[in-house]
DNA sequence: GAAGATTGAGTTCTCAATCTTT
DNA sequence: AAAGATTGAGAACTCAATCTTC
């Protein structure tokens, strides 16, 4: 059983390289945002007044993970977290001005990281890879949905 | 910029599902092995008397990570770690009998997890996905090689 | 100095248990 | 009871700094 040719191993390597590239390009832009933090802050921008549980489901993360990620985004001043008056269990998230401008400033780094990630493939291959990954992931939508705590 | 269709996001989702399936199938087999631990123990089996730095390079992990992984494999009795008499900086790793039998016992779970991971694709698509992932990863071999500490 | 390894710090990720609120 | 959130525990991952040995 050759471990290195298993889909699971390739999944790990591809993801590992993806986050490493993201970190490098982000640092090169003078920004301090991790891949999760970027995904979260963009989701908050696109879904004003979203609560943490919905955010977790939207970008497919565990609730506990999102709690910690939001902690750091609040510390950095990119997001505010307030108790929802209508349902005091929920925490309403909002984007700050600093968060909005950071998203704009980060876009170049994000695009660059994506391009480098698939730089070994031609454009037809890139499209195929994206399509197949999406198809495989969508087919297993229930797995690791992590909706519950 | 739609985050959910970026290669980086798909890479994370695919990897996330991969490890979740691995954990489920391993638990179902009554075994307690994580994906990294499995990769490490197989690499030790296939490369007797390997040292930690070489192991880290072989399966593309950071040295510090491998140190912790080996700690747990030693605790579980699957691997032994001894100082190399010829070069006292290096730690020689060896597989125990328990480690060898665990690898055999785990094989079914590993194969099952891989099959489920690509269960949304037909066999031609599976082959293409594996080929493209390998191509993309190989092209970026230098990135995240993490050879140094 | 260079290489193998370890320690310490910080983020990510998941699970189980708990707390509050509905 | 169910849902949103938090806390605690453990594994994984990386980086910087340090230690020992070469």
mmCIF file of C-alpha atoms in Angstrom, chain A:
data_model
loop_
_atom_site.group_PDB
_atom_site.id
_atom_site.type_symbol
_atom_site.label_atom_id
_atom_site.label_comp_id
_atom_site.label_asym_id
_atom_site.label_seq_id
_atom_site.Cartn_x
_atom_site.Cartn_y
_atom_site.Cartn_z
ATOM 1 C CA UNK A 1 0.000 0.000 0.000
ATOM 2 C CA UNK A 2 1.818 3.083 -1.296
ATOM 3 C CA UNK A 3 0.708 5.861 1.028
ATOM 4 C CA UNK A 4 2.029 8.680 -1.143
ATOM 5 C CA UNK A 5 -0.385 8.001 -4.009
ATOM 6 C CA UNK A 6 -3.538 7.794 -1.886
ATOM 7 C CA UNK A 7 -6.124 10.556 -2.407
ATOM 8 C CA UNK A 8 -6.027 11.258 1.327
ATOM 9 C CA UNK A 9 -2.298 11.892 1.269
ATOM 10 C CA UNK A 10 -2.559 14.121 -1.770
ATOM 11 C CA UNK A 11 -5.396 15.981 -0.060
ATOM 12 C CA UNK A 12 -3.137 16.711 2.886
ATOM 13 C CA UNK A 13 -0.187 17.817 0.756
ATOM 14 C CA UNK A 14 -2.343 20.032 -1.428
ATOM 15 C CA UNK A 15 -3.930 21.669 1.593
ATOM 16 C CA UNK A 16 -0.586 22.032 3.360
ATOM 17 C CA UNK A 17 0.907 23.822 0.362
ATOM 18 C CA UNK A 18 -2.226 25.933 0.010
ATOM 19 C CA UNK A 19 -1.996 27.322 3.550
ATOM 20 C CA UNK A 20 1.766 27.822 3.295
ATOM 21 C CA UNK A 21 1.320 29.878 0.102
ATOM 22 C CA UNK A 22 -1.508 31.847 1.658
ATOM 23 C CA UNK A 23 0.640 32.730 4.671
ATOM 24 C CA UNK A 24 3.611 33.754 2.526
ATOM 25 C CA UNK A 25 1.578 35.979 0.188
ATOM 26 C CA UNK A 26 -0.329 37.530 3.071
ATOM 27 C CA UNK A 27 2.867 38.332 4.945
ATOM 28 C CA UNK A 28 4.335 39.755 1.748
ATOM 29 C CA UNK A 29 1.363 42.125 1.662
ATOM 30 C CA UNK A 30 2.108 43.201 5.213
ATOM 31 C CA UNK A 31 -1.099 41.609 6.489
ATOM 32 C CA UNK A 32 -1.720 39.154 9.294
ATOM 33 C CA UNK A 33 -4.679 37.015 8.231
ATOM 34 C CA UNK A 34 -4.884 33.221 8.203
ATOM 35 C CA UNK A 35 -6.971 31.322 5.618
ATOM 36 C CA UNK A 36 -9.798 30.702 8.113
ATOM 37 C CA UNK A 37 -9.770 34.282 9.306
ATOM 38 C CA UNK A 38 -10.028 35.499 5.712
ATOM 39 C CA UNK A 39 -12.909 33.135 4.916
ATOM 40 C CA UNK A 40 -14.698 34.200 8.087
ATOM 41 C CA UNK A 41 -14.304 37.934 7.596
ATOM 42 C CA UNK A 42 -15.509 37.711 3.989
ATOM 43 C CA UNK A 43 -18.528 35.680 5.088
ATOM 44 C CA UNK A 44 -19.359 38.314 7.698
ATOM 45 C CA UNK A 45 -19.103 41.026 5.056
ATOM 46 C CA UNK A 46 -21.416 39.142 2.694
ATOM 47 C CA UNK A 47 -23.883 38.210 5.441
ATOM 48 C CA UNK A 48 -24.410 41.176 7.734
ATOM 49 C CA UNK A 49 -25.553 40.398 11.289
ATOM 50 C CA UNK A 50 -24.797 36.688 10.879
ATOM 51 C CA UNK A 51 -24.519 34.611 14.064
ATOM 52 C CA UNK A 52 -21.620 32.297 14.820
ATOM 53 C CA UNK A 53 -23.467 29.020 14.299
ATOM 54 C CA UNK A 54 -24.700 30.088 10.865
ATOM 55 C CA UNK A 55 -21.224 31.310 9.992
ATOM 56 C CA UNK A 56 -19.766 27.956 11.010
ATOM 57 C CA UNK A 57 -22.226 26.102 8.787
ATOM 58 C CA UNK A 58 -21.621 28.483 5.893
ATOM 59 C CA UNK A 59 -17.875 27.972 5.663
ATOM 60 C CA UNK A 60 -17.992 24.392 6.992
ATOM 61 C CA UNK A 61 -16.183 24.754 10.281
ATOM 62 C CA UNK A 62 -16.757 23.435 13.753
ATOM 63 C CA UNK A 63 -18.559 25.863 16.062
ATOM 64 C CA UNK A 64 -15.787 25.792 18.608
ATOM 65 C CA UNK A 65 -13.207 26.588 15.931
ATOM 66 C CA UNK A 66 -15.246 29.573 14.761
ATOM 67 C CA UNK A 67 -15.531 30.810 18.321
ATOM 68 C CA UNK A 68 -11.743 30.985 18.603
ATOM 69 C CA UNK A 69 -11.340 32.491 15.124
ATOM 70 C CA UNK A 70 -13.845 35.225 15.946
ATOM 71 C CA UNK A 71 -12.012 35.871 19.233
ATOM 72 C CA UNK A 72 -8.900 36.774 17.237
ATOM 73 C CA UNK A 73 -10.812 38.787 14.629
ATOM 74 C CA UNK A 74 -12.346 40.815 17.443
ATOM 75 C CA UNK A 75 -8.905 41.272 19.023
ATOM 76 C CA UNK A 76 -7.599 42.569 15.689
ATOM 77 C CA UNK A 77 -10.532 44.953 15.383
ATOM 78 C CA UNK A 78 -11.899 43.450 12.152
ATOM 79 C CA UNK A 79 -15.203 42.218 13.563
ATOM 80 C CA UNK A 80 -17.536 43.133 16.424
ATOM 81 C CA UNK A 81 -19.498 40.588 18.437
ATOM 82 C CA UNK A 82 -22.700 41.503 20.260
ATOM 83 C CA UNK A 83 -25.499 39.594 21.912
ATOM 84 C CA UNK A 84 -28.644 39.436 19.807
ATOM 85 C CA UNK A 85 -31.377 41.234 21.749
ATOM 86 C CA UNK A 86 -34.111 39.142 20.088
ATOM 87 C CA UNK A 87 -32.403 35.832 20.957
ATOM 88 C CA UNK A 88 -29.915 36.216 23.733
ATOM 89 C CA UNK A 89 -28.234 32.884 22.911
ATOM 90 C CA UNK A 90 -26.885 34.203 19.627
ATOM 91 C CA UNK A 91 -23.888 36.447 18.954
ATOM 92 C CA UNK A 92 -24.338 38.907 16.110
ATOM 93 C CA UNK A 93 -21.188 39.555 14.087
ATOM 94 C CA UNK A 94 -20.500 42.737 12.144
ATOM 95 C CA UNK A 95 -17.659 43.940 9.984
ATOM 96 C CA UNK A 96 -15.703 47.008 11.102
ATOM 97 C CA UNK A 97 -14.200 49.589 8.753
ATOM 98 C CA UNK A 98 -10.787 48.123 9.470
ATOM 99 C CA UNK A 99 -12.149 44.693 8.530
ATOM 100 C CA UNK A 100 -13.561 45.997 5.272
ATOM 101 C CA UNK A 101 -10.340 47.704 4.211
ATOM 102 C CA UNK A 102 -8.286 44.661 5.196
ATOM 103 C CA UNK A 103 -10.382 42.468 2.903
ATOM 104 C CA UNK A 104 -9.651 44.843 0.032
ATOM 105 C CA UNK A 105 -5.962 44.969 0.884
ATOM 106 C CA UNK A 106 -5.780 41.165 1.075
ATOM 107 C CA UNK A 107 -7.393 40.385 -2.247
ATOM 108 C CA UNK A 108 -4.178 40.534 -4.243
ATOM 109 C CA UNK A 109 -2.438 38.099 -1.925
ATOM 110 C CA UNK A 110 -5.379 35.705 -2.034
ATOM 111 C CA UNK A 111 -5.499 35.683 -5.823
ATOM 112 C CA UNK A 112 -1.739 35.247 -6.064
ATOM 113 C CA UNK A 113 -1.748 32.309 -3.649
ATOM 114 C CA UNK A 114 -4.480 30.598 -5.667
ATOM 115 C CA UNK A 115 -2.581 31.048 -8.910
ATOM 116 C CA UNK A 116 0.653 29.673 -7.522
ATOM 117 C CA UNK A 117 -1.185 26.729 -5.984
ATOM 118 C CA UNK A 118 -2.214 25.475 -9.437
ATOM 119 C CA UNK A 119 0.769 26.865 -11.340
ATOM 120 C CA UNK A 120 1.800 23.355 -12.369
ATOM 121 C CA UNK A 121 -1.389 22.923 -14.376
ATOM 122 C CA UNK A 122 -2.598 24.504 -17.609
ATOM 123 C CA UNK A 123 -5.928 26.296 -17.625
ATOM 124 C CA UNK A 124 -7.888 23.288 -18.839
ATOM 125 C CA UNK A 125 -6.383 21.155 -16.098
ATOM 126 C CA UNK A 126 -7.090 23.816 -13.481
ATOM 127 C CA UNK A 127 -10.722 23.860 -14.459
ATOM 128 C CA UNK A 128 -10.929 20.075 -14.327
ATOM 129 C CA UNK A 129 -9.280 19.901 -10.917
ATOM 130 C CA UNK A 130 -11.615 22.498 -9.451
ATOM 131 C CA UNK A 131 -14.639 20.762 -10.952
ATOM 132 C CA UNK A 132 -13.651 17.315 -9.663
ATOM 133 C CA UNK A 133 -12.794 18.564 -6.170
ATOM 134 C CA UNK A 134 -16.104 20.345 -5.984
ATOM 135 C CA UNK A 135 -17.943 17.264 -7.200
ATOM 136 C CA UNK A 136 -16.220 14.978 -4.683
ATOM 137 C CA UNK A 137 -16.811 17.407 -1.825
ATOM 138 C CA UNK A 138 -20.438 18.087 -2.720
ATOM 139 C CA UNK A 139 -21.205 14.370 -2.899
ATOM 140 C CA UNK A 140 -20.043 14.061 0.713
ATOM 141 C CA UNK A 141 -21.787 17.177 1.959
ATOM 142 C CA UNK A 142 -23.127 15.443 5.050
ATOM 143 C CA UNK A 143 -19.708 14.306 6.223
ATOM 144 C CA UNK A 144 -17.956 16.754 8.478
ATOM 145 C CA UNK A 145 -20.752 19.275 8.342
ATOM 146 C CA UNK A 146 -20.030 19.783 12.029
ATOM 147 C CA UNK A 147 -23.320 21.489 12.620
ATOM 148 C CA UNK A 148 -23.581 20.332 16.181
ATOM 149 C CA UNK A 149 -21.382 20.902 19.209
#
